[in-house]
Coordinates of C-alpha atoms and ligand atoms in Angstrom, one line a residue:
M118 CA 162.7 204.3 122.0
H119 CA 163.9 205.9 118.8
I120 CA 161.7 206.0 115.8
H121 CA 163.8 204.7 112.9
E122 CA 163.3 205.4 109.3
I123 CA 161.6 202.6 107.5
R124 CA 163.9 201.1 104.9
V125 CA 163.7 198.4 102.3
L126 CA 166.3 195.7 103.3
P127 CA 169.1 195.0 100.9
D128 CA 168.7 191.8 98.9
H129 CA 171.5 190.0 100.5
L130 CA 170.0 190.5 104.0
V131 CA 166.6 189.4 102.7
N132 CA 168.2 186.2 101.4
Q133 CA 169.9 185.6 104.7
I134 CA 166.6 186.0 106.5
A135 CA 165.0 183.6 104.2
A136 CA 168.0 181.2 104.7
G137 CA 167.3 181.4 108.5
E138 CA 163.9 179.8 107.9
V139 CA 165.0 177.1 105.5
I140 CA 168.7 176.4 105.9
E141 CA 169.0 175.4 109.5
R142 CA 171.8 172.8 109.1
P143 CA 173.8 171.1 106.3
A144 CA 171.1 168.5 105.8
A145 CA 168.7 171.3 104.8
V146 CA 171.1 172.3 102.0
V147 CA 171.3 168.8 100.8
K148 CA 167.5 168.6 100.8
E149 CA 167.1 171.7 98.7
L150 CA 169.8 170.7 96.2
V151 CA 168.7 167.1 95.8
E152 CA 165.1 168.2 95.4
N153 CA 166.2 170.5 92.6
A154 CA 168.1 167.6 91.0
L155 CA 164.9 165.5 91.2
D156 CA 162.8 168.3 89.7
A157 CA 165.3 168.4 86.9
G158 CA 164.4 164.8 86.0
S159 CA 167.7 163.2 87.1
S160 CA 168.1 159.4 87.2
R161 CA 171.3 159.5 89.2
I162 CA 172.3 161.9 92.0
E163 CA 175.6 161.9 93.8
V164 CA 176.2 163.8 97.0
D165 CA 179.7 164.5 98.3
I166 CA 180.1 165.8 101.8
E167 CA 183.2 167.0 103.6
Q168 CA 183.4 167.5 107.3
G169 CA 179.8 166.8 107.9
G170 CA 178.8 169.4 105.3
R171 CA 180.6 172.3 107.1
K172 CA 183.4 172.4 104.5
L173 CA 181.7 171.1 101.4
I174 CA 178.3 169.9 100.1
R175 CA 178.3 169.0 96.5
V176 CA 175.3 167.6 94.6
S177 CA 175.9 166.3 91.1
D178 CA 173.0 165.2 88.8
N179 CA 172.3 164.1 85.3
G180 CA 169.2 166.2 84.9
C181 CA 168.1 168.8 82.3
G182 CA 170.8 171.3 83.2
I183 CA 170.7 175.1 83.3
G184 CA 171.5 177.1 80.1
L185 CA 174.1 179.9 80.1
E186 CA 171.7 182.8 80.2
Q187 CA 169.7 181.1 82.9
L188 CA 172.6 180.6 85.3
P189 CA 172.6 184.0 86.9
V190 CA 168.8 184.1 87.0
A191 CA 168.6 180.8 89.0
L192 CA 170.4 182.7 91.8
Q193 CA 167.9 185.5 92.0
R194 CA 165.4 185.7 94.7
H195 CA 161.9 184.3 93.6
A196 CA 163.3 183.1 90.4
T197 CA 161.9 179.7 89.4
S198 CA 161.3 177.7 86.3
K199 CA 158.6 175.7 88.0
I200 CA 155.6 177.9 88.2
S201 CA 154.6 181.1 86.4
S202 CA 151.0 181.8 87.4
M203 CA 148.4 181.4 90.2
Q204 CA 147.0 178.5 88.3
D205 CA 150.4 176.8 88.4
L206 CA 150.6 177.5 92.1
E207 CA 147.4 175.7 92.6
R208 CA 148.6 172.5 91.1
V209 CA 152.3 172.3 91.9
A210 CA 153.8 169.0 90.8
S211 CA 157.4 169.8 91.5
L212 CA 159.2 169.7 94.8
G213 CA 160.4 173.3 94.5
F214 CA 158.4 176.4 93.4
R215 CA 159.3 179.2 95.7
G216 CA 162.6 180.1 94.0
E217 CA 164.3 180.8 97.3
A218 CA 166.7 177.9 97.9
L219 CA 169.6 178.9 95.7
P220 CA 169.7 182.6 96.7
S221 CA 169.3 181.6 100.4
I222 CA 172.1 179.1 100.3
A223 CA 174.3 181.4 98.3
S224 CA 173.9 184.1 101.0
V225 CA 175.3 181.9 103.7
S226 CA 178.1 180.0 101.9
R227 CA 180.4 180.1 98.9
L228 CA 178.4 178.7 96.1
S229 CA 179.3 177.6 92.6
I230 CA 177.2 176.0 89.8
R231 CA 178.5 174.0 86.9
S232 CA 175.8 173.0 84.5
R233 CA 175.3 171.8 80.9
T234 CA 172.1 171.3 79.1
Q235 CA 171.6 168.4 76.6
E236 CA 172.0 170.8 73.6
A237 CA 175.0 172.8 74.9
E238 CA 178.5 172.2 73.5
H239 CA 180.1 172.4 76.9
A240 CA 179.3 173.2 80.4
W241 CA 179.4 176.6 82.1
E242 CA 180.6 177.4 85.6
L243 CA 179.3 180.2 87.7
E244 CA 181.1 181.2 90.9
L245 CA 179.6 183.5 93.4
Q246 CA 181.3 185.6 96.0
P247 CA 178.9 186.6 98.7
A248 CA 180.6 190.0 98.8
S249 CA 179.6 190.8 95.2
P250 CA 176.6 188.7 94.4
A251 CA 175.5 191.0 91.7
E252 CA 178.5 190.2 89.4
P253 CA 178.9 186.4 89.3
D254 CA 181.8 185.1 87.5
I255 CA 180.9 182.7 84.6
K256 CA 183.4 180.7 82.6
P257 CA 183.3 177.8 80.2
A258 CA 184.0 174.4 81.8
A259 CA 184.3 170.7 81.1
G260 CA 181.5 168.4 82.3
N261 CA 178.7 166.1 81.3
A262 CA 175.1 167.1 80.8
G263 CA 173.5 167.9 84.1
T264 CA 174.3 170.1 87.1
V265 CA 176.9 170.2 89.9
I266 CA 176.3 172.6 92.7
S267 CA 179.0 173.0 95.3
V268 CA 178.4 174.7 98.6
R269 CA 181.5 175.5 100.6
D270 CA 182.1 176.9 104.0
L271 CA 178.4 176.8 105.1
F272 CA 177.5 179.6 107.6
F273 CA 181.0 181.1 107.3
N274 CA 179.3 184.5 107.6
V275 CA 176.7 183.5 110.2
P276 CA 178.6 182.7 113.4
A277 CA 175.4 182.1 115.3
R278 CA 174.4 179.3 113.1
R279 CA 177.9 177.9 112.9
K280 CA 178.0 177.7 116.7
F281 CA 174.9 175.5 116.6
L282 CA 176.3 173.0 114.2
K283 CA 176.8 169.6 115.9
T284 CA 179.7 167.2 115.5
E285 CA 180.7 166.1 112.0
K286 CA 179.1 162.7 112.8
T287 CA 175.8 164.1 113.9
E288 CA 175.5 166.4 110.9
L289 CA 176.4 163.5 108.6
N290 CA 173.8 161.3 110.3
H291 CA 171.2 163.9 109.5
I292 CA 172.3 164.0 105.9
D293 CA 172.3 160.3 105.6
A294 CA 168.8 159.9 107.0
L295 CA 167.5 162.7 104.8
M296 CA 168.9 161.1 101.7
K297 CA 167.5 157.7 102.6
R298 CA 164.1 159.3 103.1
L299 CA 164.3 161.1 99.7
S300 CA 165.5 157.9 98.0
L301 CA 162.6 155.9 99.3
A302 CA 160.2 158.1 97.5
R303 CA 162.2 157.8 94.2
P304 CA 162.9 154.2 93.4
Q305 CA 163.5 155.2 89.8
C306 CA 166.5 157.3 90.7
A307 CA 170.0 156.1 91.8
F308 CA 171.6 157.8 94.8
C309 CA 175.1 157.8 96.1
L310 CA 176.5 159.4 99.3
R311 CA 180.2 160.0 99.9
H312 CA 181.8 161.5 103.0
N313 CA 185.4 162.7 102.9
G314 CA 185.9 160.8 99.6
R315 CA 184.6 157.5 100.9
V316 CA 181.4 156.0 99.5
L317 CA 178.9 155.5 102.3
W318 CA 176.2 154.0 100.1
D319 CA 175.4 153.7 96.5
S320 CA 171.9 152.6 95.7
P321 CA 171.1 151.8 92.0
A322 CA 167.7 152.6 90.6
G323 CA 164.8 150.5 90.4
S324 CA 163.8 146.9 91.2
A325 CA 161.5 145.8 93.9
Q326 CA 164.6 144.3 95.5
Q327 CA 166.2 147.7 95.7
D328 CA 163.1 149.1 97.2
E329 CA 163.2 146.6 100.0
K330 CA 166.9 147.4 100.5
R331 CA 166.2 151.1 100.8
L332 CA 163.5 150.3 103.2
R333 CA 165.7 148.2 105.4
S334 CA 168.5 150.7 105.4
L335 CA 166.3 153.5 106.6
L336 CA 164.1 151.6 109.0
G337 CA 166.0 148.5 109.9
K338 CA 165.3 144.8 109.7
G339 CA 162.7 144.8 112.5
F340 CA 160.5 147.1 110.5
A341 CA 161.0 145.3 107.2
D342 CA 160.1 142.0 108.8
A343 CA 156.9 143.3 110.3
A344 CA 156.0 145.4 107.3
L345 CA 152.7 144.9 105.6
A346 CA 152.7 146.2 102.0
I347 CA 149.9 148.6 101.3
D348 CA 148.4 149.4 97.9
L349 CA 145.1 151.1 97.9
A350 CA 143.3 153.2 95.4
A351 CA 140.0 155.0 95.5
Q352 CA 138.8 155.4 91.9
A353 CA 136.2 158.0 92.5
S354 CA 138.3 160.4 94.4
G355 CA 141.6 159.6 92.6
L356 CA 143.4 158.9 95.9
D357 CA 146.1 156.4 95.9
L358 CA 148.0 155.1 99.0
S359 CA 150.9 152.7 98.9
G360 CA 153.9 151.8 101.0
W361 CA 154.4 149.8 104.2
V362 CA 153.0 149.8 107.7
A363 CA 154.4 147.8 110.5
R364 CA 152.1 145.2 112.1
P365 CA 151.3 146.2 115.7
E366 CA 153.9 143.8 117.2
F367 CA 156.5 146.2 115.9
S368 CA 155.9 149.6 117.5
R369 CA 158.0 152.4 118.8
S370 CA 158.1 154.5 121.9
Q371 CA 158.8 157.6 119.7
A372 CA 157.2 158.8 116.5
D373 CA 160.5 158.3 114.8
M374 CA 159.5 155.9 112.1
Q375 CA 156.7 157.7 110.5
Y376 CA 157.3 158.7 107.0
F377 CA 154.5 160.1 104.9
Y378 CA 154.8 161.5 101.4
V379 CA 152.3 163.4 99.5
N380 CA 152.9 163.4 95.8
G381 CA 156.5 162.5 96.5
R382 CA 157.0 165.2 99.0
M383 CA 157.8 164.3 102.6
V384 CA 155.4 166.0 105.0
R385 CA 154.4 166.1 108.6
D386 CA 150.7 166.5 108.9
K387 CA 148.4 166.3 111.9
L388 CA 145.5 165.0 110.0
I389 CA 147.5 162.2 108.5
T390 CA 149.1 161.3 111.8
H391 CA 145.7 161.1 113.3
A392 CA 144.2 159.0 110.6
V393 CA 147.0 156.5 110.9
R394 CA 146.9 156.4 114.6
Q395 CA 143.2 155.7 114.4
A396 CA 143.7 152.8 112.1
Y397 CA 146.0 151.3 114.8
Q398 CA 143.7 152.3 117.7
D399 CA 142.6 148.8 118.5
V400 CA 145.9 147.1 118.4
L401 CA 148.5 149.4 119.7
Y402 CA 149.6 150.0 123.3
H403 CA 148.7 153.5 124.7
G404 CA 151.6 155.8 124.1
R405 CA 153.2 153.4 121.6
Q406 CA 153.8 154.8 118.1
P407 CA 153.1 153.0 114.9
A408 CA 155.9 152.8 112.3
Y409 CA 155.1 153.4 108.6
V410 CA 156.3 154.6 105.2
L411 CA 153.3 155.7 103.1
F412 CA 153.0 157.4 99.8
L413 CA 149.8 159.3 99.1
R414 CA 149.1 160.3 95.5
L415 CA 146.3 162.7 94.5
D416 CA 145.5 165.4 92.1
P417 CA 147.9 168.3 92.9
R418 CA 144.9 170.6 92.9
M419 CA 143.5 168.8 95.9
V420 CA 146.4 169.8 98.1
D421 CA 148.0 173.1 98.9
V422 CA 151.8 172.8 99.3
N423 CA 152.4 176.5 99.8
V424 CA 151.8 176.5 103.5
H425 CA 155.3 176.5 105.0
P426 CA 158.7 177.9 103.9
A427 CA 160.4 174.5 104.3
K428 CA 157.4 173.0 102.5
T429 CA 157.1 170.2 105.1
E430 CA 153.4 170.9 105.7
V431 CA 150.5 170.7 103.4
R432 CA 146.8 171.5 103.5
F433 CA 144.3 169.2 102.0
R434 CA 141.2 170.7 100.3
E435 CA 139.1 167.8 101.3
T436 CA 140.3 166.9 104.7
R437 CA 137.5 164.5 105.6
L438 CA 137.9 162.6 102.4
V439 CA 141.6 162.1 102.8
H440 CA 141.3 161.3 106.5
D441 CA 138.7 158.6 105.9
F442 CA 140.5 157.1 102.9
I443 CA 143.7 156.6 105.0
F444 CA 141.9 155.5 108.1
R445 CA 139.6 153.0 106.5
G446 CA 142.2 151.6 104.2
L447 CA 144.8 151.0 106.9
H448 CA 142.3 149.8 109.5
K449 CA 141.2 147.1 107.1
A450 CA 144.7 146.1 106.1
L451 CA 145.7 145.8 109.8
A452 CA 142.7 143.7 110.7
E453 CA 143.6 141.0 108.3
P454 CA 145.1 138.0 110.0
V455 CA 148.8 137.5 109.9
A456 CA 150.2 134.4 108.3
G457 CA 153.7 133.3 109.4
A458 CA 155.8 134.4 112.3
A459 CA 155.8 137.9 113.7
S460 CA 158.8 139.8 114.7
A461 CA 159.0 140.5 118.4
T462 CA 162.5 141.9 118.6
E463 CA 161.5 145.2 119.9
Q464 CA 159.3 143.9 122.6
A465 CA 161.8 141.4 123.7
A466 CA 164.2 144.3 124.3
S467 CA 161.6 146.3 126.1
V468 CA 160.6 143.6 128.6
P469 CA 163.6 143.5 130.9
A470 CA 162.0 141.0 133.3
V471 CA 162.3 138.3 130.7
N472 CA 165.6 137.0 129.6
P473 CA 165.4 137.3 125.8
S474 CA 167.2 134.1 125.3
F475 CA 164.4 132.3 127.2
R476 CA 161.8 134.0 125.0
P477 CA 160.5 131.8 122.2
S478 CA 159.3 133.6 119.2
L479 CA 155.7 134.7 119.2
S480 CA 154.9 132.3 116.4
D481 CA 154.8 129.6 119.1
Q482 CA 151.4 130.9 119.9
S483 CA 150.1 129.8 116.6
R484 CA 151.0 126.2 117.2
L485 CA 148.3 126.2 119.8
P486 CA 144.9 127.1 118.4
L487 CA 142.6 128.6 120.9
Q488 CA 139.1 127.4 120.1
A489 CA 136.2 128.5 122.1
H490 CA 134.4 125.2 121.9
E491 CA 137.3 123.4 123.5
A492 CA 136.8 125.4 126.7
Q493 CA 133.9 124.1 128.6
A494 CA 133.8 127.2 130.7
A495 CA 134.4 125.3 133.9
Y496 CA 135.0 128.5 135.8
A497 CA 133.3 131.8 135.8
F498 CA 135.9 134.4 136.1
Q499 CA 135.2 136.6 139.1
Q500 CA 136.7 139.9 140.0
P501 CA 139.8 139.3 142.0
P502 CA 139.5 140.4 145.6
P503 CA 141.0 143.7 146.6
E504 CA 144.6 143.5 147.8
D505 CA 143.6 143.9 151.4
A506 CA 141.3 140.9 151.3
G507 CA 144.0 138.6 152.5
P508 CA 146.4 136.4 150.6
A509 CA 145.1 133.9 148.2
A510 CA 146.7 130.7 147.2
G511 CA 148.7 132.2 144.4
N512 CA 152.2 131.8 145.9
S513 CA 151.8 128.4 147.4
S514 CA 153.1 125.7 145.3
E515 CA 151.5 123.1 147.5
T516 CA 148.0 124.4 147.0
A517 CA 148.8 124.6 143.4
A518 CA 149.9 121.0 143.1
A519 CA 146.9 119.9 145.1
S520 CA 144.4 121.5 142.8
L521 CA 146.0 120.4 139.6
P522 CA 143.7 118.1 137.7
E523 CA 145.2 115.0 136.1
E524 CA 143.9 115.7 132.6
T525 CA 146.2 118.6 131.9
H526 CA 145.5 118.5 128.2
A527 CA 141.8 119.3 128.5
F528 CA 142.4 123.0 128.0
P529 CA 144.7 124.6 125.5
L530 CA 146.1 127.0 128.0
G531 CA 146.3 124.3 130.7
Y532 CA 145.9 124.7 134.4
A533 CA 147.4 127.3 136.7
I534 CA 150.1 126.2 139.0
A535 CA 151.4 129.4 140.4
Q536 CA 151.6 133.2 140.2
L537 CA 155.0 134.7 139.7
H538 CA 155.8 138.0 141.5
G539 CA 152.2 139.1 141.1
V540 CA 152.7 139.6 137.4
Y541 CA 152.6 136.3 135.6
I542 CA 150.5 133.2 135.8
L543 CA 152.3 130.0 135.3
A544 CA 150.2 127.2 133.9
Q545 CA 150.9 123.7 132.8
N546 CA 149.5 122.2 129.6
E547 CA 150.2 119.1 127.6
Q548 CA 153.1 120.8 125.7
G549 CA 154.8 122.2 128.8
L550 CA 154.7 125.6 130.5
I551 CA 152.5 128.5 129.7
V552 CA 153.3 132.0 131.0
V553 CA 150.5 134.6 131.0
D554 CA 150.8 138.3 131.6
M555 CA 147.7 138.5 133.7
H556 CA 147.1 142.2 133.3
A557 CA 147.5 142.2 129.6
A558 CA 145.2 139.2 129.2
H559 CA 142.5 140.5 131.5
E560 CA 142.6 143.8 129.8
R561 CA 142.0 142.2 126.4
I562 CA 139.1 140.1 127.7
T563 CA 137.5 143.1 129.4
Y564 CA 138.0 145.2 126.2
E565 CA 136.5 142.6 123.9
Q566 CA 133.5 142.2 126.2
L567 CA 133.0 146.0 126.4
K568 CA 133.2 146.2 122.6
A569 CA 130.6 143.5 122.2
Q570 CA 128.3 145.0 124.7
Y571 CA 128.8 148.5 123.3
N572 CA 127.9 147.3 119.8
S573 CA 124.7 145.6 121.1
H574 CA 123.9 148.6 123.2
T575 CA 124.0 146.5 126.3
I576 CA 126.9 147.7 128.5
T577 CA 125.5 147.1 131.9
R578 CA 126.2 149.9 134.4
Q579 CA 126.6 149.6 138.1
P580 CA 126.0 152.5 140.4
L581 CA 128.7 153.7 142.7
L582 CA 127.9 153.4 146.4
L583 CA 128.4 157.1 146.7
P584 CA 128.3 159.3 143.6
Q585 CA 131.7 160.9 143.2
T586 CA 132.2 164.6 142.5
L587 CA 135.2 165.6 140.4
H588 CA 136.8 168.9 139.6
V589 CA 137.5 169.1 135.9
S590 CA 138.3 171.8 133.3
E591 CA 135.4 173.7 131.9
R592 CA 136.1 172.1 128.6
E593 CA 135.8 168.6 130.1
A594 CA 132.6 169.6 132.0
R595 CA 131.1 170.7 128.7
L596 CA 132.2 167.4 127.1
V597 CA 130.2 165.5 129.8
E598 CA 127.2 167.7 129.3
E599 CA 127.1 167.7 125.6
H600 CA 127.7 164.0 125.1
A601 CA 125.9 162.5 128.0
Q602 CA 124.3 160.0 125.7
A603 CA 127.5 158.8 124.2
W604 CA 129.1 158.4 127.7
Q605 CA 126.0 156.5 128.8
R606 CA 126.3 154.1 126.0
M607 CA 129.9 153.5 127.0
G608 CA 128.7 152.5 130.4
L609 CA 129.4 155.8 132.2
S610 CA 126.7 157.9 133.8
L611 CA 128.2 161.3 134.2
Q612 CA 126.5 164.6 134.9
R613 CA 127.7 168.1 134.8
F614 CA 127.3 169.6 138.3
S615 CA 128.6 173.1 137.9
K616 CA 130.9 175.1 135.7
D617 CA 133.8 172.9 136.5
T618 CA 132.6 169.9 138.4
I619 CA 131.0 166.7 137.3
V620 CA 129.4 163.7 139.1
I621 CA 130.1 160.1 138.4
R622 CA 127.1 158.0 139.1
E623 CA 127.6 154.7 137.3
I624 CA 130.5 152.8 135.7
P625 CA 130.4 149.6 133.6
A626 CA 129.5 146.6 135.7
L627 CA 132.2 144.6 134.1
L628 CA 134.9 146.6 135.8
G629 CA 134.0 145.7 139.3
R630 CA 135.9 147.7 141.9
T631 CA 137.7 150.3 140.0
D632 CA 139.1 153.7 140.7
A633 CA 136.2 155.5 139.1
E634 CA 137.8 158.9 139.3
Q635 CA 141.0 157.8 137.4
L636 CA 138.9 156.0 134.9
V637 CA 136.8 159.0 134.1
R638 CA 139.8 161.4 134.1
D639 CA 141.6 159.2 131.6
S640 CA 138.5 158.8 129.4
L641 CA 138.0 162.5 129.3
A642 CA 141.7 163.0 128.4
E643 CA 141.3 160.5 125.7
W644 CA 138.3 162.2 124.3
L645 CA 139.9 165.6 124.4
L646 CA 142.9 164.3 122.5
F647 CA 140.9 164.0 119.4
G648 CA 138.7 167.0 120.1
T649 CA 136.3 167.2 117.2
S650 CA 133.0 165.7 118.2
R651 CA 132.2 164.3 114.8
L652 CA 135.0 161.8 115.3
V653 CA 133.6 160.5 118.5
E654 CA 132.1 157.5 116.9
Q655 CA 135.5 156.4 115.6
Q656 CA 137.1 157.0 118.9
V657 CA 134.8 155.0 121.1
Y658 CA 137.1 151.9 121.0
Q659 CA 140.0 154.0 122.1
I660 CA 138.0 155.2 125.1
L661 CA 136.7 151.7 125.8
S662 CA 140.3 150.5 125.6
S663 CA 141.3 152.9 128.3
V664 CA 138.3 152.0 130.3
A665 CA 139.2 148.3 130.1
C666 CA 142.7 149.1 131.2
H667 CA 141.3 150.5 134.5
G668 CA 139.1 147.6 135.2
S669 CA 141.7 145.0 134.7
V670 CA 143.7 143.1 137.3
R671 CA 146.7 145.1 138.3
A672 CA 150.1 143.7 138.7
N673 CA 150.9 142.6 142.3
R674 CA 147.4 141.4 143.0
K675 CA 147.3 137.9 144.4
L676 CA 145.0 135.6 142.5
S677 CA 143.7 132.3 143.8
I678 CA 144.3 129.2 141.6
D679 CA 140.6 129.2 140.8
E680 CA 140.7 132.8 139.7
M681 CA 143.8 132.1 137.6
N682 CA 142.1 129.2 135.9
A683 CA 139.0 131.3 135.3
L684 CA 141.2 133.8 133.5
L685 CA 142.8 131.1 131.4
R686 CA 139.3 129.9 130.4
S687 CA 138.1 133.4 129.5
M688 CA 141.2 133.8 127.4
E689 CA 140.4 130.7 125.5
Q690 CA 137.0 132.1 124.7
T691 CA 138.0 135.6 123.8
E692 CA 138.8 136.6 120.2
R693 CA 142.2 138.1 119.7
S694 CA 143.3 137.1 123.2
D695 CA 146.8 136.3 122.0
Q696 CA 147.5 140.0 122.2
C697 CA 146.4 142.7 124.6
N698 CA 144.6 145.7 123.2
H699 CA 147.9 147.3 122.4
G700 CA 149.5 144.5 120.4
R701 CA 151.6 143.1 123.2
P702 CA 151.5 139.3 123.6
T703 CA 149.5 138.1 126.5
W704 CA 151.1 134.7 126.9
F705 CA 153.6 132.3 125.5
Q706 CA 154.4 128.7 125.6
L707 CA 157.7 127.1 126.7
S708 CA 157.5 123.5 125.5
M709 CA 159.1 120.5 127.3
Q710 CA 161.5 120.2 124.4
E711 CA 162.6 123.8 124.8
L712 CA 163.0 123.3 128.5
D713 CA 164.9 120.1 127.9
K714 CA 167.2 121.9 125.5
M715 CA 167.9 124.6 128.0
F716 CA 169.0 122.0 130.5
L717 CA 170.9 119.9 127.9
R718 CA 168.6 117.1 128.8
G719 CA 168.2 114.4 126.1
R720 CA 165.0 112.4 126.2
Ligands
ADP46 P1 162.9 176.4 93.1 O1 163.3 175.0 93.2 O2 161.8 176.7 94.1 O3 162.4 176.7 91.7 P2 165.6 177.1 93.6 O4 166.2 178.4 94.1 O5 165.8 175.9 94.3 O6 164.0 177.4 93.4 O7 166.1 177.0 92.1 C1 165.9 178.0 91.2 C2 165.9 177.5 89.8 O8 167.1 177.0 89.4 C3 164.9 176.3 89.6 O9 163.6 176.7 89.3 C4 165.5 175.6 88.4 O10 165.1 176.2 87.2 C5 167.0 175.9 88.5 N1 167.8 174.7 89.1 C6 168.2 174.6 90.3 N2 168.9 173.5 90.5 C7 168.8 172.8 89.3 C8 169.3 171.5 88.9 N3 170.0 170.7 89.7 N4 169.1 171.2 87.6 C9 168.4 172.0 86.7 N5 167.9 173.2 87.1 C10 168.1 173.6 88.4
MG47 MG1 164.4 174.3 94.8

């Protein structure tokens, strides 16, 4: 290998390297330019795009403008008007502060700026040729107060980047989504987006109504309908959280509807994601993702924004404080009972076994109050027999009819008449037909019982016939050793056996016959997921929820009519049994009227 001379890179190349980090696609240019316009105090920002941004990106604003002498300076590397000292850097209130965007963009495109300050008699226009960046061409021009920055032929001199550009439509979608995200955080500013001369949307500044419109256009109606408005403030710490979170019945399979802004800057932050997830821990299905748009405001000195070139990450000085504020606030908000109908659109779509048109809205559940005192606990729910214990009466309609009591209205959830494909319990009550997802229902019951027992330190454990030895990672083995007490309280007697083996001795009695190994593996995984041991207390429910999942009747298990009835009675006595631990419904009612309607039968 040759030893080369060490050289200082020419400015232009340095800028292109910086551009590599920040300007990955047209939407990134739009982000930088619109953020500059916002920093300039604009109240209206218009964005013109041609060919998905490949040909032209133009951002026009009515902000403070840039004076003649300042124009060439704005294009120099590390030139910024936003900070001037270390103290400033420690309390950045603007979106920009690194002074890198304009020179970076200019190094990979043909850039021009037309700008006019309030005081100036006319505008000035600066045109930059990447070949001779040192001598920009500046001419007087016509134009209103404010700034227009045009970026043409993006990546014309970076073939590698150009190759990675997606179709015009895809790039435009990125720009569209980005602008909607930015606009959500700035209700007091009007935004307009045009593509190839056509207005895609034009959102005036300001009212609550506009706010809601922006919310809908970014996240859709499903979100807006399930949205819970948040407005929390902690006086002592000066933290303030506002925005919307979706109630658990609207969740996502991806983390694609999670928008978090810190002092108006959109960020992705593990701490925040974790705090929000925790707030949902009790009500959201494993692997389902909450949807939210949240704005956190705090003293800029409490957060370091200079962590990442694209400024999408932040570091909080008081992580614990911020985490707890978000977690506690949202947890409480989500626990409050919901009035009115819930939106179940997404679930309806994700349950292919149910024809959506046969699916009444979840609000039907609320017509039927489940009151513990109504249930006389006629049956004690027993663990269902294992699959190989022979068929039960579940699929025989004759047996079902025979054991059907005459007084069908005695219990809100009625009496079981059959089991459908090993998944649903069909029951008859006064109003008509009840369909229960037996696994979801049982899981909720087990979970609520575990929680109650956990809180009163009374989870009963049941020894395994043969203690089971398990190979695990060293980290997991350590977890078992160091937190034996905590595991014990959750009903699991675990013991470290060697460097990387553990022994399971007891599991919660509530669970009956359960695959203990899978149960412990999943619980360990759950625990590892949040890592830090100081959070264990807050995560217990999460682990209990995963424990409950294992102990619950699986699909395809035949239940006898008595067992099904016992499950229905337990549901009636269990709090929150309308939804499983993860926010999915556990049952719904199909009334006689609805059935009659389906069959066009007038009565
Ligand atoms: P930064 O935003 O980090 O300061 P930029 O390279 O994005 O760096 O911009 C450099 C400077 O140019 C800004 O600090 C600001 O003074 C000026 N500037 C850029 N865009 C605008 C605009 N739309 N209106 C007014 N001033 C602007
Ligand atoms: Mg900037």
